[in-house]
Tab-separated table of C-alpha atoms and ligand atoms in Angstrom:
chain	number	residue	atom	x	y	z
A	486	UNK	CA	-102.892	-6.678	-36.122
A	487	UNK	CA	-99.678	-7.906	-34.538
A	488	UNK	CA	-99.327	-8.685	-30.829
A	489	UNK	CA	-96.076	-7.110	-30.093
A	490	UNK	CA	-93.929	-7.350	-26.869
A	491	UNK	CA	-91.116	-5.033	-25.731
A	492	UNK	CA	-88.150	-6.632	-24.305
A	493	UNK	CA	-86.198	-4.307	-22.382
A	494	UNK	CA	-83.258	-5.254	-20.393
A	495	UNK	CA	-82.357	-3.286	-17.580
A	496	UNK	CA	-78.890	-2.692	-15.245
A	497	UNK	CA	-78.933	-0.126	-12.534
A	498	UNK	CA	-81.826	2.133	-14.207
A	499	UNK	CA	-83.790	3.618	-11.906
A	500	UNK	CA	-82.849	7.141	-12.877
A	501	UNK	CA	-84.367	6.539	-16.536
A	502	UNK	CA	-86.792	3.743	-15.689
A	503	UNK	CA	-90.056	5.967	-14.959
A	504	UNK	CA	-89.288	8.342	-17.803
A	505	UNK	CA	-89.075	5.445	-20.216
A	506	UNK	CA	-91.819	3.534	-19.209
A	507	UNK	CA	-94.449	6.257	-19.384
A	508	UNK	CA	-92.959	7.400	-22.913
A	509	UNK	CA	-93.348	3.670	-23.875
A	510	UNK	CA	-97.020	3.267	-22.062
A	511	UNK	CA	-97.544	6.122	-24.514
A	512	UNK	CA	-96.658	5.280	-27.673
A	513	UNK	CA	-98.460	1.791	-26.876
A	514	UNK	CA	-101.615	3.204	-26.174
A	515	UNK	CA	-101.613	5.257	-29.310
A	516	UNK	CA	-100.251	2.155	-31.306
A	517	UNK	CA	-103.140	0.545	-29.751
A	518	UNK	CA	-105.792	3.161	-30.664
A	519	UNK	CA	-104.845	3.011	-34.289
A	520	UNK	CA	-104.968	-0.348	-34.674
A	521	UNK	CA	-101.987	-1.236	-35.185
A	522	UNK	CA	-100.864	-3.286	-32.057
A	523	UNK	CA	-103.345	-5.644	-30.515
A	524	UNK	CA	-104.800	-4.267	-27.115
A	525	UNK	CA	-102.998	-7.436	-25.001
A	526	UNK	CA	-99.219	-6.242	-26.298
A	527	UNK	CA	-96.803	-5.951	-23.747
A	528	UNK	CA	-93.615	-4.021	-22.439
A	529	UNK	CA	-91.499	-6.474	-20.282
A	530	UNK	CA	-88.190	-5.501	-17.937
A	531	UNK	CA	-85.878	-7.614	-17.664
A	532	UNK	CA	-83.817	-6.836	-14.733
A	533	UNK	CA	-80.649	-8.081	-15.083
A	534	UNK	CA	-79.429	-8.512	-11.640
A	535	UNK	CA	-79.510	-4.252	-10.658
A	536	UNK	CA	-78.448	-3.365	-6.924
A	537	UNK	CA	-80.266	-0.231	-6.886
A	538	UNK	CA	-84.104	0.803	-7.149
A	539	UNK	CA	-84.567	-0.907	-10.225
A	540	UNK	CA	-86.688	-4.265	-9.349
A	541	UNK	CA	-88.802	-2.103	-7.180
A	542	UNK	CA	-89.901	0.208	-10.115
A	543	UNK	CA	-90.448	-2.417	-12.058
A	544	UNK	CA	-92.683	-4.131	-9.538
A	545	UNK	CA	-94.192	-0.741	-9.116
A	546	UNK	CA	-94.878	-0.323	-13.024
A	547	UNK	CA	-96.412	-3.839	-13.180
A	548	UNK	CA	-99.179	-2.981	-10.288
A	549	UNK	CA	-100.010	0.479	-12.183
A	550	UNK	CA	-100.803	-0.711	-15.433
A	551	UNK	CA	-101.041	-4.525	-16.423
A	552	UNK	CA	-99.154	-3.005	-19.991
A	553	UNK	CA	-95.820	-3.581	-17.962
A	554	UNK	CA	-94.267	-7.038	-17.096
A	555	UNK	CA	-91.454	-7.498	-15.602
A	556	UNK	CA	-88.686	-10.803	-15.640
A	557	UNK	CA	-85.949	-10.825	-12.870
A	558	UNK	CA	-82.436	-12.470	-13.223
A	559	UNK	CA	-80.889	-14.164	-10.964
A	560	UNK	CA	-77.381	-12.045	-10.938
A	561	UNK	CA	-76.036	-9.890	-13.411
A	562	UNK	CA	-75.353	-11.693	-16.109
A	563	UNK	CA	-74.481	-8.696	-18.829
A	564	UNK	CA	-76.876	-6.699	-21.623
A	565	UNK	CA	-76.285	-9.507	-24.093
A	566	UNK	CA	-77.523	-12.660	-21.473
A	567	UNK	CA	-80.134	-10.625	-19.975
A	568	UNK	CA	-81.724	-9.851	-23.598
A	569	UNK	CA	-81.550	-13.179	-24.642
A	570	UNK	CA	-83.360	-14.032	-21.625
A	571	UNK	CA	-85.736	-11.686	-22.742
A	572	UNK	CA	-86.112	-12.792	-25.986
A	573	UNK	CA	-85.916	-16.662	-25.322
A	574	UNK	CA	-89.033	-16.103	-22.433
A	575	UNK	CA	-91.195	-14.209	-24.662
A	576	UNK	CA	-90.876	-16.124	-28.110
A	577	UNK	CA	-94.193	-17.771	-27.522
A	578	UNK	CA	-96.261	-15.004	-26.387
A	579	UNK	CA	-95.918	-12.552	-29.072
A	580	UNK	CA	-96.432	-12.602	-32.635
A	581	UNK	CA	-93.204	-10.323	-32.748
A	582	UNK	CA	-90.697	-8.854	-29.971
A	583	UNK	CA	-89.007	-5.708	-30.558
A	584	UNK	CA	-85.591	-5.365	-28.502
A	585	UNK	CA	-84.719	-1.727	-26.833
A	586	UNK	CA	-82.344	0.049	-24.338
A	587	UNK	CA	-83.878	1.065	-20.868
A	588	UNK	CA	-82.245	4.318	-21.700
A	589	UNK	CA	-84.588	5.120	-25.007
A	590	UNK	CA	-81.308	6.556	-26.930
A	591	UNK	CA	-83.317	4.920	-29.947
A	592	UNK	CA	-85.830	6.055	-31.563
A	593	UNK	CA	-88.984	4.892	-30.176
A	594	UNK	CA	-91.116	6.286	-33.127
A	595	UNK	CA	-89.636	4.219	-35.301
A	596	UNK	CA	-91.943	0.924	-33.688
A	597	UNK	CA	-94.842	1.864	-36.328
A	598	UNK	CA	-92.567	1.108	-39.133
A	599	UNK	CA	-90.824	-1.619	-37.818
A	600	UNK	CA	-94.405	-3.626	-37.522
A	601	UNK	CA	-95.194	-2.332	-40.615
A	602	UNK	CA	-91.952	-4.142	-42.343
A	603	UNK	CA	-92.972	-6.944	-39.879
A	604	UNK	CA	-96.589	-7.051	-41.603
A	605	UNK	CA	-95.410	-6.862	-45.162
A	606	UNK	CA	-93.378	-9.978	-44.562
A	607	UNK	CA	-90.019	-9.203	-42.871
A	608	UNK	CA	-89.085	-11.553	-39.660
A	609	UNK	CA	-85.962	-9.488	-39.159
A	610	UNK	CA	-86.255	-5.755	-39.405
A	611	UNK	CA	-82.481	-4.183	-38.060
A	612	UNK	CA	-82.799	-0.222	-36.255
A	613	UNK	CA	-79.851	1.097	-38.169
A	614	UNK	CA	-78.404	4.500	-36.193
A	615	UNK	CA	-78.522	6.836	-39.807
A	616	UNK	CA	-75.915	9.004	-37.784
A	617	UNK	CA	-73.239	9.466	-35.135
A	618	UNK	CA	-73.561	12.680	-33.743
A	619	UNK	CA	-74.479	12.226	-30.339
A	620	UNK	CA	-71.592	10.260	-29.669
A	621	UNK	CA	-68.042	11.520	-28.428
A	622	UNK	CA	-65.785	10.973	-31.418
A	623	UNK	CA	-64.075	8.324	-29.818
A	624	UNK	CA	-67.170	6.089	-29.614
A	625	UNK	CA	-67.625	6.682	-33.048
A	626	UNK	CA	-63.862	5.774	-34.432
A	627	UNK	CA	-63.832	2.892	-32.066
A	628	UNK	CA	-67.392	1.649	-32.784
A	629	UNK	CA	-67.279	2.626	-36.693
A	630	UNK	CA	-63.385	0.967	-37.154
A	631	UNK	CA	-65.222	-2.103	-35.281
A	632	UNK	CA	-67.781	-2.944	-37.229
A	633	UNK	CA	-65.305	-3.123	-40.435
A	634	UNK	CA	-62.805	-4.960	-39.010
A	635	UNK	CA	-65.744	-7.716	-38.114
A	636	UNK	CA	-66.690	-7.480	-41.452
A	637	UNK	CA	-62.633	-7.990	-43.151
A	638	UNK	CA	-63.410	-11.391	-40.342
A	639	UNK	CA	-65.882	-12.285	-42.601
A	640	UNK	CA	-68.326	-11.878	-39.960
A	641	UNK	CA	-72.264	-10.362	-41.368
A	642	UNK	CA	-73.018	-7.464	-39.465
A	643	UNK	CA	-75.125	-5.008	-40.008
A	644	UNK	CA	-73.156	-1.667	-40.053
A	645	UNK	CA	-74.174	0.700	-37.164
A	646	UNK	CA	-77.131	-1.669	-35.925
A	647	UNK	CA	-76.968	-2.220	-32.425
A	648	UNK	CA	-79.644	-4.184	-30.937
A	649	UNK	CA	-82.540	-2.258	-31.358
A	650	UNK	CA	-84.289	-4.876	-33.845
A	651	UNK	CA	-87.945	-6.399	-34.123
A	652	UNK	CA	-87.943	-10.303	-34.769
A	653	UNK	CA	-90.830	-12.228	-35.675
A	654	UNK	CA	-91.896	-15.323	-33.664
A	655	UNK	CA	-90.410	-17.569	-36.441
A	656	UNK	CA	-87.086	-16.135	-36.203
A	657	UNK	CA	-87.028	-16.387	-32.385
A	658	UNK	CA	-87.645	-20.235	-33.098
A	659	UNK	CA	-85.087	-20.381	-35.385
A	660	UNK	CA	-82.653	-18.188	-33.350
A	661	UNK	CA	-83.681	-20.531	-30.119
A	662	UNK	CA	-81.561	-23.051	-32.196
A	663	UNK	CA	-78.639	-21.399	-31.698
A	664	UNK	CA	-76.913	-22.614	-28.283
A	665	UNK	CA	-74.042	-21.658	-27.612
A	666	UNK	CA	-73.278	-19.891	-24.365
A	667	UNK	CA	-70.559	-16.790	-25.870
A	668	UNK	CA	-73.315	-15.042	-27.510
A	669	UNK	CA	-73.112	-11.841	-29.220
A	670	UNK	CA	-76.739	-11.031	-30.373
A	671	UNK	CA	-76.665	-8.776	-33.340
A	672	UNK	CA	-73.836	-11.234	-35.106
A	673	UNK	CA	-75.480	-13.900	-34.855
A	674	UNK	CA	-79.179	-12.838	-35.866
A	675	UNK	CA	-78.009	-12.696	-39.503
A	676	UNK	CA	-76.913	-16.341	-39.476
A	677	UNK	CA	-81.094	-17.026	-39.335
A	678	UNK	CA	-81.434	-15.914	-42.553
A	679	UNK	CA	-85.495	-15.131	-43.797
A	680	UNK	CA	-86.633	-11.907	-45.244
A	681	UNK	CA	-85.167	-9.013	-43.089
A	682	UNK	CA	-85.106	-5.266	-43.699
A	683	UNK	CA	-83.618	-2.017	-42.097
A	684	UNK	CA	-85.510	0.928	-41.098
A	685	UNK	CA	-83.125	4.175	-39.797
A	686	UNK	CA	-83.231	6.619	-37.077
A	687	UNK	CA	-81.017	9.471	-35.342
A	688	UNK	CA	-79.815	8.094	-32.289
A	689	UNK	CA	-80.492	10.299	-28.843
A	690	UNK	CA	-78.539	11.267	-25.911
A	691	UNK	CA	-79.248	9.283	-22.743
A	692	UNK	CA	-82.496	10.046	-20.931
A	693	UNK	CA	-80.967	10.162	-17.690
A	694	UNK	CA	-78.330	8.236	-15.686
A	695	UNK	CA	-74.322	7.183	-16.817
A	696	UNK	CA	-74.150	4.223	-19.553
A	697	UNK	CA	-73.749	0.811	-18.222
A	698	UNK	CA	-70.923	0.332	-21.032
A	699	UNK	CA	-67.994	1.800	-19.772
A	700	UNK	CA	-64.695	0.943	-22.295
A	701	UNK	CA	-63.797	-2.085	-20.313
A	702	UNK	CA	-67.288	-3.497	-21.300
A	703	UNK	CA	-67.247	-1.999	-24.521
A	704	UNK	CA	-63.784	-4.046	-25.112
A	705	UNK	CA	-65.299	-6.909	-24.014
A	706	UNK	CA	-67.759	-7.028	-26.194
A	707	UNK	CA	-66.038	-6.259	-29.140
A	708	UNK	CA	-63.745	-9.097	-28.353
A	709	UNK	CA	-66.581	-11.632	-27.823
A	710	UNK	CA	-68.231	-10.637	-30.867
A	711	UNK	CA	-64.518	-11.235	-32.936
A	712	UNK	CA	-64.048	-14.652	-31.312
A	713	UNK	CA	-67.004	-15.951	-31.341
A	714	UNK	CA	-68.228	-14.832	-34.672
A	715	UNK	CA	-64.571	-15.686	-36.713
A	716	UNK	CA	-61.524	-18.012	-36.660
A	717	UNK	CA	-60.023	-15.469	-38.891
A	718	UNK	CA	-57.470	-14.741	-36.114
A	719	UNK	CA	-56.147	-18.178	-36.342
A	720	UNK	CA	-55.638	-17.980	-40.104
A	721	UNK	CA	-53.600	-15.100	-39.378
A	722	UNK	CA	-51.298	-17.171	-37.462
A	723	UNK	CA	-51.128	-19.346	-40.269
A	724	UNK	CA	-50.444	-16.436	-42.457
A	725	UNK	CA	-47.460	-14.807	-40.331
A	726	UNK	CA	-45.880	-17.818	-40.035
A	727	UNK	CA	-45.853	-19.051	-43.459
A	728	UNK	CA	-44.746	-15.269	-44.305
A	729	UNK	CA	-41.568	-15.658	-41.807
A	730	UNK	CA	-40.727	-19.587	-43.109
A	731	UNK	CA	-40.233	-17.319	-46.942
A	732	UNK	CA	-38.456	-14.946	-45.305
A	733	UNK	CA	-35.782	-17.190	-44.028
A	734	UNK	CA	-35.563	-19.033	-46.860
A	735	UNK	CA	-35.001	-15.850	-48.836
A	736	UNK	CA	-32.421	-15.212	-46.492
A	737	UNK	CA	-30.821	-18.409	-46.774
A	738	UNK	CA	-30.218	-17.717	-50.334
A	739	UNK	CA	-28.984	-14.687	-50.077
A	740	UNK	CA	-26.217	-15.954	-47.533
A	741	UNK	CA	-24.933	-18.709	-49.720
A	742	UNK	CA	-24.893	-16.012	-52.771
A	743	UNK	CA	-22.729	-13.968	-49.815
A	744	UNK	CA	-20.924	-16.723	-49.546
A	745	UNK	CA	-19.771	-17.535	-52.997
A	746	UNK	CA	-18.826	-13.731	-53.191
A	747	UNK	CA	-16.846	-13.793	-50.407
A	748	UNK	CA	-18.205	-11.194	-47.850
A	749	UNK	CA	-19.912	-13.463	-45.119
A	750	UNK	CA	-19.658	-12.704	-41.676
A	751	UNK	CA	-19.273	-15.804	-39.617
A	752	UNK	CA	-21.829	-17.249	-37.618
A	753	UNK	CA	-24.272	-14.682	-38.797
A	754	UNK	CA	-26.166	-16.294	-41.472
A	755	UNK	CA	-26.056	-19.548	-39.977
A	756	UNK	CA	-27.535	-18.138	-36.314
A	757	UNK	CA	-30.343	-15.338	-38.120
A	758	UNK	CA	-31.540	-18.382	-40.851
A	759	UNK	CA	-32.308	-20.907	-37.993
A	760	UNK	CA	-34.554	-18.143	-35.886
A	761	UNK	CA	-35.875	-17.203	-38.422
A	762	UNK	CA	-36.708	-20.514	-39.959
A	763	UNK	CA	-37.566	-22.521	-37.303
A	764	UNK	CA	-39.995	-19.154	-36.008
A	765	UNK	CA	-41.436	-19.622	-38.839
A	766	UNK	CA	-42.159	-22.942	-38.843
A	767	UNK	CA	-43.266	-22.759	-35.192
A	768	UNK	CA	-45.581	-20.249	-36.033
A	769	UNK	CA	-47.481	-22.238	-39.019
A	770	UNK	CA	-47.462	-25.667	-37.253
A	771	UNK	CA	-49.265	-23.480	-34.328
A	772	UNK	CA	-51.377	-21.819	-37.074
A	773	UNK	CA	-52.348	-25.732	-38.308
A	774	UNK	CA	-53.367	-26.980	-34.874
A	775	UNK	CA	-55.011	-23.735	-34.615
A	776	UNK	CA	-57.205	-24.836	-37.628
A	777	UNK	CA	-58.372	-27.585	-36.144
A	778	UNK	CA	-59.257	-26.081	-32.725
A	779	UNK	CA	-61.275	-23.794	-34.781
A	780	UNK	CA	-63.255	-26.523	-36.374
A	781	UNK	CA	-63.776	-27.832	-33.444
A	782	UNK	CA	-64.739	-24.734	-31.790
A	783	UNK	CA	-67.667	-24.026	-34.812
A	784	UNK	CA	-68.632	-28.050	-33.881
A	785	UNK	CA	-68.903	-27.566	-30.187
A	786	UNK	CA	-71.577	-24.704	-31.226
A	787	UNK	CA	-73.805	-26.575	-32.513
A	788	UNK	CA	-75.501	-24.449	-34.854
A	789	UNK	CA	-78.170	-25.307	-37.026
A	790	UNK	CA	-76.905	-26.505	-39.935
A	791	UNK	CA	-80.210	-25.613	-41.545
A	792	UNK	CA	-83.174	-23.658	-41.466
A	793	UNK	CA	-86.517	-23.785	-43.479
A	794	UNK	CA	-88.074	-21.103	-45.176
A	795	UNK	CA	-90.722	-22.940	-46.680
A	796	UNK	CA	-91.793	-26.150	-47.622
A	797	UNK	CA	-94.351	-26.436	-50.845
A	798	UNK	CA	-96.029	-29.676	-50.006
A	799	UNK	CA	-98.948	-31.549	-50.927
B	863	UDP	N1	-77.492	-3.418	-19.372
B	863	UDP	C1	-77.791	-4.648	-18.798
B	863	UDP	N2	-76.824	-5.319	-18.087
B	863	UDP	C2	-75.555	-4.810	-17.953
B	863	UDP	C3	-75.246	-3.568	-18.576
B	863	UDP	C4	-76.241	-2.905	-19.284
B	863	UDP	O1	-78.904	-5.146	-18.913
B	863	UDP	O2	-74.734	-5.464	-17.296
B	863	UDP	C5	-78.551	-2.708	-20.133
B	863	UDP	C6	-78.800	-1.281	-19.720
B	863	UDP	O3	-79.686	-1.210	-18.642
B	863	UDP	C7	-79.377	-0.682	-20.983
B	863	UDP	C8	-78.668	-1.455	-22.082
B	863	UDP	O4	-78.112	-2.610	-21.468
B	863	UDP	O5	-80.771	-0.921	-21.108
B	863	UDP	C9	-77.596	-0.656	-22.767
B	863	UDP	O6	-76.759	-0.024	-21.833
B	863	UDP	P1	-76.291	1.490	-21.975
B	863	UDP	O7	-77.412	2.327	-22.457
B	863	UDP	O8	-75.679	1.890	-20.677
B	863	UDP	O9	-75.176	1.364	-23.106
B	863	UDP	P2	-74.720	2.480	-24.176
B	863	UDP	O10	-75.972	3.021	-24.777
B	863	UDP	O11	-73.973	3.492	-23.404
B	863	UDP	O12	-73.882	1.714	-25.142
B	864	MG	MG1	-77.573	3.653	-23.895
């Protein structure tokens, strides 16, 4: 039987916060009654700095039935900080910790089979959305056209997995490894490696309440998870400039061959050649420090260079 913990991090939710938490106290109990959670699992809050209601609910919830727990943050500190928080607090208490929205747009029936995966060996298992309907269609173009551009990066992600995941206590050791302070969760839980697995579900409308990711957040996000998943952008620099340099010198020769025919305009080539070239050159010398910064970027990280899966000894 696995003792599994909810982490749950909340913003501003005291319009869903009820409704969730008795349709989670639910599905625990019968989870519990059919033996497939141990009878000490828990569902844990985090509130992530919320000015309204939400603290007190959570406060509330914790008095009512010892199956809630709550963790409060300081300040806001944003959905991806306050889950880690989550995460990082709970690693030793659980035998596996299943991340969620406060707002229960995922599927909470998929839990069984996500501690199934989690029994048959998996320390990952990813909650993969199997479709977009509910969303507007600019979510989906914007969210959909992210995910492959990460991937063109060279960054793993896991198409349409947000961070509804279970990890196992292992991989929340190994992920504890990871440091670094721009952190953009469902990137970076691929780097772990071990056995993972997806299982898929329709994703729901909001219970109640506005989402806490307006498009300004949303941007943000998608930024953070670029930078600090790829120095692909520098390369590009690289790229362009190198591109321009050939340009120019294609140009060159074409003035001199204008030359020798005897249809040059004067001053042209001679001005256009030199922007262009020197651009260029601008460009990849930029491009080359930019290398470097990214190397030393990935070092200042300090990610585990290693991780091990087993160790046949003795
Ligand atoms: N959230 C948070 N801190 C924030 C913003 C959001 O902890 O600063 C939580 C929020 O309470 C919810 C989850 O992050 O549990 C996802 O937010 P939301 O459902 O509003 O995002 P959407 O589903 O619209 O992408
Ligand atoms: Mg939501």
């Amino acid at each position: 039987m696995t003792k599994l913990y909810l982490a749950i991090p909340c913003y501003n939710e005291e319009e869903v916060l009820r409704d969730s938490a008795s349709k989670l106290a639910k599905k625990f109990s019968e989870m519990m009654a059919a033996g497939k959670i141990t009878a000490d699992s828990k569902i844990v809050f985090i509130d992530d700095g919320s000015k309204d209601r939400t603290w007190e609910i959570i406060t509330q919830l914790h008095g009512e039935n010892p199956v809630f727990q709550g963790i409060k943050l300081s300040r806001n500190r944003g959905h991806q900080n306050a889950l880690l928080c989550g995460l990082m607090t709970l690693k030793n208490k659980a035998d596996a910790v299943i991340s969620i929205d406060a707002d229960l747009q995922d599927d909470i029936n998929v839990f069984d089979e996500m501690v199934e995966k989690f029994e048959a060996g998996c320390d990952v298992v990813y909650g993969v959305r199997s479709k977009r309907e509910t969303d507007t269609f600019f979510k989906r173009f914007t969210a959909e056209a992210f995910y492959k551009i990460l991937e063109k990066l060279g960054a793993k992600v896991i198409f349409n997995h947000a961070d509804y995941r279970l990890m196992s206590k292992r991989a929340l050791e190994a992920f504890s490894h990871y440091k670094e302070t721009n952190i953009f969760l469902r990137g970076m839980v691929p780097l772990i490696g071990y056995k993972s697995d997806i299982v898929t579900y329709e994703r729901s409308e909001r219970l109640a309440g506005e989402s806490k990711y307006p498009l300004k957040k949303m941007l943000a996000l998608a930024w953070e998870g670029i930078t600090s998943l790829s120095i692909q952008p520098i390369r590009l620099i690289t790229w362009l400039g190198l591109i321009i340099f050939l340009i120019s010198l294609i140009m060159i020769i074409y003035s001199v061959i204008r030359f020798f025919i005897g249809a040059t305009v004067s001053g042209w080539a001679s001005t256009l050649c030199s922007i262009w070239a020197l651009g260029g050159l601008q460009l990849l010398a930029i491009g080359i420090i930019g290398e470097y910064i990214g190397k030393i970027y990935l070092e200042t990280k300090r990610r585990p260079r290693f991780i091990v899966e087993t160790f046949l000894e003795d």
